[in-house]
PDB file of C-alpha atoms and ligand atoms in Angstrom:
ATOM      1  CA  UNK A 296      -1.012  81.106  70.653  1.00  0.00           C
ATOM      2  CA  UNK A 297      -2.644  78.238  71.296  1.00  0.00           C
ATOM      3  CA  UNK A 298      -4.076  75.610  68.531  1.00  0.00           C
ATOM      4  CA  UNK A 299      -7.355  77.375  68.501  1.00  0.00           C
ATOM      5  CA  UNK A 300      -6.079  80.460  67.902  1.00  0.00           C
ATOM      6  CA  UNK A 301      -3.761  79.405  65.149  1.00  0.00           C
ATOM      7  CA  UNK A 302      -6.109  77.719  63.171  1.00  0.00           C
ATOM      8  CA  UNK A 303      -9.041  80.943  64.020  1.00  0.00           C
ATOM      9  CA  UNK A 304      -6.185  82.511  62.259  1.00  0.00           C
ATOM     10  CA  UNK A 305      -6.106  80.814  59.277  1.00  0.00           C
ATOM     11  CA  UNK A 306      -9.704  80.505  59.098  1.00  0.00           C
ATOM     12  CA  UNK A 307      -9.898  84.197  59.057  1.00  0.00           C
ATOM     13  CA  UNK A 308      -7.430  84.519  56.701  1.00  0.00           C
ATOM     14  CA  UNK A 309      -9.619  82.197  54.300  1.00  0.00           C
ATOM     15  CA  UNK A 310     -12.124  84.912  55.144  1.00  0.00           C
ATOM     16  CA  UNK A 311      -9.935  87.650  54.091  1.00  0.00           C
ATOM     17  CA  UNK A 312      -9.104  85.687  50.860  1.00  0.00           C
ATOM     18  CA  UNK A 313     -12.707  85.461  49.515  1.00  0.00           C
ATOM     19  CA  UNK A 314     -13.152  89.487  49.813  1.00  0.00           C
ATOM     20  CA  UNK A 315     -10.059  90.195  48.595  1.00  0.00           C
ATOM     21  CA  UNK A 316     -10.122  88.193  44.994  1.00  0.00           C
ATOM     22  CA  UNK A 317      -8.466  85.077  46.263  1.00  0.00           C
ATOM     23  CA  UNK A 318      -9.825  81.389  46.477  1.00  0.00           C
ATOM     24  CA  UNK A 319     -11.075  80.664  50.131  1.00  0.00           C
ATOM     25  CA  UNK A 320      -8.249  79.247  51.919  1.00  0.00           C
ATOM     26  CA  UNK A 321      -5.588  80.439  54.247  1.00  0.00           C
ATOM     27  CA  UNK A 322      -2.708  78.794  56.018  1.00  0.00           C
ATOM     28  CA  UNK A 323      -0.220  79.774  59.357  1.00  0.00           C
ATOM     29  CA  UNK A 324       3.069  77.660  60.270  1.00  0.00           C
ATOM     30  CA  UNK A 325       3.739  78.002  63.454  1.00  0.00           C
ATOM     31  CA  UNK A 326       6.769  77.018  65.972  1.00  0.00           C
ATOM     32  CA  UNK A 327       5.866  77.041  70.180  1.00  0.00           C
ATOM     33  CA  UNK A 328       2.778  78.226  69.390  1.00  0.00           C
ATOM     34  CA  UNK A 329       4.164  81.704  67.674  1.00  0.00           C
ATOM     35  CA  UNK A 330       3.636  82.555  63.851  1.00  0.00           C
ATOM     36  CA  UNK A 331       6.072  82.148  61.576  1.00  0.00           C
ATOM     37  CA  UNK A 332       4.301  82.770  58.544  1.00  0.00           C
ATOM     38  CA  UNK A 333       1.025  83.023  57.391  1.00  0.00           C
ATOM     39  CA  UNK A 334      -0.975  82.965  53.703  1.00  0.00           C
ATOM     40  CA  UNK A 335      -4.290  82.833  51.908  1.00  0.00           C
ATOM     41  CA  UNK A 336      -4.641  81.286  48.379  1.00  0.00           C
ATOM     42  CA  UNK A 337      -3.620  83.886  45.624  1.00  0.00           C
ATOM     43  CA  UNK A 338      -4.039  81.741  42.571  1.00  0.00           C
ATOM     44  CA  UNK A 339      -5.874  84.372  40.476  1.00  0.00           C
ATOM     45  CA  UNK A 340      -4.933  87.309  41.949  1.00  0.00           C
ATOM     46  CA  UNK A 341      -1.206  86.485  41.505  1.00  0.00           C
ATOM     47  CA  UNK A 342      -1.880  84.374  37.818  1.00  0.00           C
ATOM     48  CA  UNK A 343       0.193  81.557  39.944  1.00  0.00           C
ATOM     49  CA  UNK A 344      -1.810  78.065  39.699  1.00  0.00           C
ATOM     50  CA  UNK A 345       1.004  76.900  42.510  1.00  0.00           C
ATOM     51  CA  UNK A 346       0.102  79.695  44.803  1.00  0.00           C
ATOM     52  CA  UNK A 347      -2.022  77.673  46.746  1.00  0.00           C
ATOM     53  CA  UNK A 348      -2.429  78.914  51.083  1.00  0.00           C
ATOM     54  CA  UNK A 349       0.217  76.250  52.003  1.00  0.00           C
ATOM     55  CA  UNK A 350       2.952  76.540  49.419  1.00  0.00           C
ATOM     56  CA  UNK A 351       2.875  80.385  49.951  1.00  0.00           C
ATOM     57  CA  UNK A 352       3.299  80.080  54.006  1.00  0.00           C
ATOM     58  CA  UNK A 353       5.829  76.649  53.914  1.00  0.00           C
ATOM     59  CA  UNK A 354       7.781  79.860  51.254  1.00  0.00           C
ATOM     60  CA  UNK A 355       7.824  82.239  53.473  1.00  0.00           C
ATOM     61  CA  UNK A 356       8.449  80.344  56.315  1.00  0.00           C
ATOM     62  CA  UNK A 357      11.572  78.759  54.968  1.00  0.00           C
ATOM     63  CA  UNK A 358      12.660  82.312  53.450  1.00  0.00           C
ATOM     64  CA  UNK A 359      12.174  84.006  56.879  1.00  0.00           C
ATOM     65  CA  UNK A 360      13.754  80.642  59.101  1.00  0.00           C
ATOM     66  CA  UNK A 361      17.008  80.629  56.474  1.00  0.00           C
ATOM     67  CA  UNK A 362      15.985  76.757  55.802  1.00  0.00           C
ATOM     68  CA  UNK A 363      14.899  74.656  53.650  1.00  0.00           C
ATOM     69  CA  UNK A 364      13.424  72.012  56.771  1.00  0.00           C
ATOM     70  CA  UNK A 365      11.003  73.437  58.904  1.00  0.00           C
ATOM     71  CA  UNK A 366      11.034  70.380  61.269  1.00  0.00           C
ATOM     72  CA  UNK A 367       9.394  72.084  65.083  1.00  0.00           C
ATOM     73  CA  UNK A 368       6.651  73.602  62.920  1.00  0.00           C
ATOM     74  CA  UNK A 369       3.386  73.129  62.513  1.00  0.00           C
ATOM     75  CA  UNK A 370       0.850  73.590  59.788  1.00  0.00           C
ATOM     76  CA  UNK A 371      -2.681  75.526  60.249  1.00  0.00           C
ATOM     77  CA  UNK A 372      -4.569  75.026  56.968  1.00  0.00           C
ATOM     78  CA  UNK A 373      -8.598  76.272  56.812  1.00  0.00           C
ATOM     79  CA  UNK A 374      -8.483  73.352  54.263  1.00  0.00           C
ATOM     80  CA  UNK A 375      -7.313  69.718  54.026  1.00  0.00           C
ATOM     81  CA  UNK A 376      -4.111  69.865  51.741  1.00  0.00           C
ATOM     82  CA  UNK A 377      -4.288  69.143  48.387  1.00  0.00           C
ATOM     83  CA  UNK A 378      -2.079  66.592  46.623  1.00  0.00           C
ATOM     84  CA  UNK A 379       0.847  69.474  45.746  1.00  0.00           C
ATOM     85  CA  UNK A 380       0.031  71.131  48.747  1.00  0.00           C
ATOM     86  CA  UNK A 381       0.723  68.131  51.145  1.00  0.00           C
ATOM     87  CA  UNK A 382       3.758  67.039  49.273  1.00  0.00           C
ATOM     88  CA  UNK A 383       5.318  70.732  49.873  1.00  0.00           C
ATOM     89  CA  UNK A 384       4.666  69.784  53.906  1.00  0.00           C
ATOM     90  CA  UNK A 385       6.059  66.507  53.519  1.00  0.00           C
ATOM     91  CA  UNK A 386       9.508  68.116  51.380  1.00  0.00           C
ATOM     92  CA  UNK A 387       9.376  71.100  53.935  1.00  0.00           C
ATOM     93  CA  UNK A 388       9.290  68.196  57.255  1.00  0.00           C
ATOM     94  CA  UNK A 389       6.704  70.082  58.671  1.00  0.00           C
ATOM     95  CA  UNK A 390       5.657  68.127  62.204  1.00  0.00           C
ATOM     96  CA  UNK A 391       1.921  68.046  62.191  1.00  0.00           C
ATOM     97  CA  UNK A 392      -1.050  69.275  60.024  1.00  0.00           C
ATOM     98  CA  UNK A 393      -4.157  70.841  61.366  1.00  0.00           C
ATOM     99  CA  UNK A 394      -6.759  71.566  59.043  1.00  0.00           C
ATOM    100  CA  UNK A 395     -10.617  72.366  59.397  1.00  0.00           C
ATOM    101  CA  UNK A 396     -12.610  71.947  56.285  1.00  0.00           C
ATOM    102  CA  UNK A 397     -11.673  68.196  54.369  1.00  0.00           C
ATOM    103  CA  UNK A 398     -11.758  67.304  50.487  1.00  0.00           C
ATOM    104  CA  UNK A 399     -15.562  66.306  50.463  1.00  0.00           C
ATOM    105  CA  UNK A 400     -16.061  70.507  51.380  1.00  0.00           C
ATOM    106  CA  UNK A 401     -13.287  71.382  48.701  1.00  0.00           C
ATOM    107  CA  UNK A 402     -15.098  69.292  45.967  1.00  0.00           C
ATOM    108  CA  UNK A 403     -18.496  70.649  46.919  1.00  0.00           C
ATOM    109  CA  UNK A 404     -17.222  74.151  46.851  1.00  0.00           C
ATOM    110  CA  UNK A 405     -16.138  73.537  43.274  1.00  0.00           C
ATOM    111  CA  UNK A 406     -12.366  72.735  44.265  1.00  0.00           C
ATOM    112  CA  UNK A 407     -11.740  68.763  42.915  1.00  0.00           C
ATOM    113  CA  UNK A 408      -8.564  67.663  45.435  1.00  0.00           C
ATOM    114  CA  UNK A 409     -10.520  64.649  45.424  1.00  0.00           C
ATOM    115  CA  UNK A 410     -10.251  64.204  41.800  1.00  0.00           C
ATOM    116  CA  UNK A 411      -6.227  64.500  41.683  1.00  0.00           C
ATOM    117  CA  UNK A 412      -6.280  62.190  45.032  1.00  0.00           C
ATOM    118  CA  UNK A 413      -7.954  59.675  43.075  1.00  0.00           C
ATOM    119  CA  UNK A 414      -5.810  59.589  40.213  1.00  0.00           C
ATOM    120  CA  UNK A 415      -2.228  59.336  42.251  1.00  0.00           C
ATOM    121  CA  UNK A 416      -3.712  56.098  43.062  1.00  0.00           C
ATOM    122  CA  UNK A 417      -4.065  55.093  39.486  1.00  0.00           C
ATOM    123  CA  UNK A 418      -1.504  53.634  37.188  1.00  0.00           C
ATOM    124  CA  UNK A 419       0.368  56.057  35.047  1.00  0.00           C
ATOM    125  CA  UNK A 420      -0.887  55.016  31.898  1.00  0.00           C
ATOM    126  CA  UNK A 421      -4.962  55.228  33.305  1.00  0.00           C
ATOM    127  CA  UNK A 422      -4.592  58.566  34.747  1.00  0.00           C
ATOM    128  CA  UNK A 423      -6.340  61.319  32.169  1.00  0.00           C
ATOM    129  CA  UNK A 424      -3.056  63.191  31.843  1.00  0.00           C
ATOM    130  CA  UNK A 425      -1.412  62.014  29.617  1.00  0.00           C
ATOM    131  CA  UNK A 426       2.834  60.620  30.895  1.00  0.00           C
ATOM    132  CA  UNK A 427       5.616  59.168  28.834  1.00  0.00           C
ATOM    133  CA  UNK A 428       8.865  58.730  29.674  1.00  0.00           C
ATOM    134  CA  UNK A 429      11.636  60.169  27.481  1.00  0.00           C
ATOM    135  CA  UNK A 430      15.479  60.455  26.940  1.00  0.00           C
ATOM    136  CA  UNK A 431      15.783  57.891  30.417  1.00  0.00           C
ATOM    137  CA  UNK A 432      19.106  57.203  29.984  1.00  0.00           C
ATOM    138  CA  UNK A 433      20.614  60.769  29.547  1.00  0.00           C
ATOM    139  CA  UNK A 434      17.886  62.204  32.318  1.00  0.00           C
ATOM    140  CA  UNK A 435      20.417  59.828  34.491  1.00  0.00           C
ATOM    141  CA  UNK A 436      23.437  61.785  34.322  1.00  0.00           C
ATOM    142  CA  UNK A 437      22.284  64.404  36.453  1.00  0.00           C
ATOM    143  CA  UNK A 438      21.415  61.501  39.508  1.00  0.00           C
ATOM    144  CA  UNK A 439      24.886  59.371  39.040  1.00  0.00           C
ATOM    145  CA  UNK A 440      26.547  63.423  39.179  1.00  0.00           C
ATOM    146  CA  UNK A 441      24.656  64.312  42.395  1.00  0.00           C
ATOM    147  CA  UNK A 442      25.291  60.476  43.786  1.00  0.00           C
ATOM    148  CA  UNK A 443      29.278  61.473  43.247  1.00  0.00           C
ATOM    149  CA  UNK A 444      29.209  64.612  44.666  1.00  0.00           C
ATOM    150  CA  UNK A 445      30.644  64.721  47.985  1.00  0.00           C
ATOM    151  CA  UNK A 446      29.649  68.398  49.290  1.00  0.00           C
ATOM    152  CA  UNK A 447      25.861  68.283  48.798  1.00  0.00           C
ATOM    153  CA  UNK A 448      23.271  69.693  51.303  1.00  0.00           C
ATOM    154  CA  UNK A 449      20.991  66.733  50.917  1.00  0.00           C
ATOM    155  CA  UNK A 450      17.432  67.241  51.602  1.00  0.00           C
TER     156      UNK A 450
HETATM  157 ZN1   ZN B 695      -2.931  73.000  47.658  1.00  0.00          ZN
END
């Protein structure tokens, strides 16, 4: 499939989404032009606020691949990722992002990306949730144990 078709795909599955219960997005990862997985948003339907279209393909991609790096795939999203969203493609080393509505249609459709964009930009202490750091110096063991280990499948 071409990149038309792949993202007509996840268009339609945004489609499918919105009669079904779920919000109105849908995603495909492809490799070579062939599907490896594709998803629509099940937020509500599955009571998982992290089950957004992306995070649900890059999940069953990697389950159905046998790896955690989906480097040689491609993302089709029927929405501009969101801030979680687009950190899963960055962790999963996805090659390229394709996506057809941006965050200006998300926010007017009632979904704030925009909102969460804006406040990564922000210090810590002026974002409007709330962050303080605790127990620093015992979090550390855990990093000075994985920086010792010799056998790790780094990522
Ligand atoms: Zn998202």
């Amino acid at each position: 499939m071409n990149r038309i078709e792949l993202m007509k795909r996840a268009i339609e599955l945004s489609e499918e989404s919105v009669r079904i219960g779920g919000g109105p997005f849908g995603a495909v990862i492809a490799r070579d032009g062939e599907i490896i997985a594709e998803a629509s948003n099940s937020v509500t339907t599955d009571h998982d606020p992290t089950a957004h279209a992306e995070v649900s393909a890059i999940r069953q991609a990697a389950g159905r691949l046998g790896t955690h790096d989906l480097s040689g795939c491609e993302i089709f999203t029927s929405c501009e990722p969101c801030p979680m969203c687009l950190g899963a493609i960055y962790w999963a080393h996805l090659d390229k992002i394709y996506y057809g509505n941006n965050r200006m249609d998300a926010a007017m459709a009632g979904f704030d990306d925009e909102f969460i964009y804006r406040e990564i930009e922000l210090d810590p202490e002026d974002r409007r949730k709330p962050m303080e750091e605790l127990m620093p110096d015992e979090a550390a063991r855990a990093f000075r144990l994985w920086i010792a280990k010799e056998d790790k499948t780094e990522y």
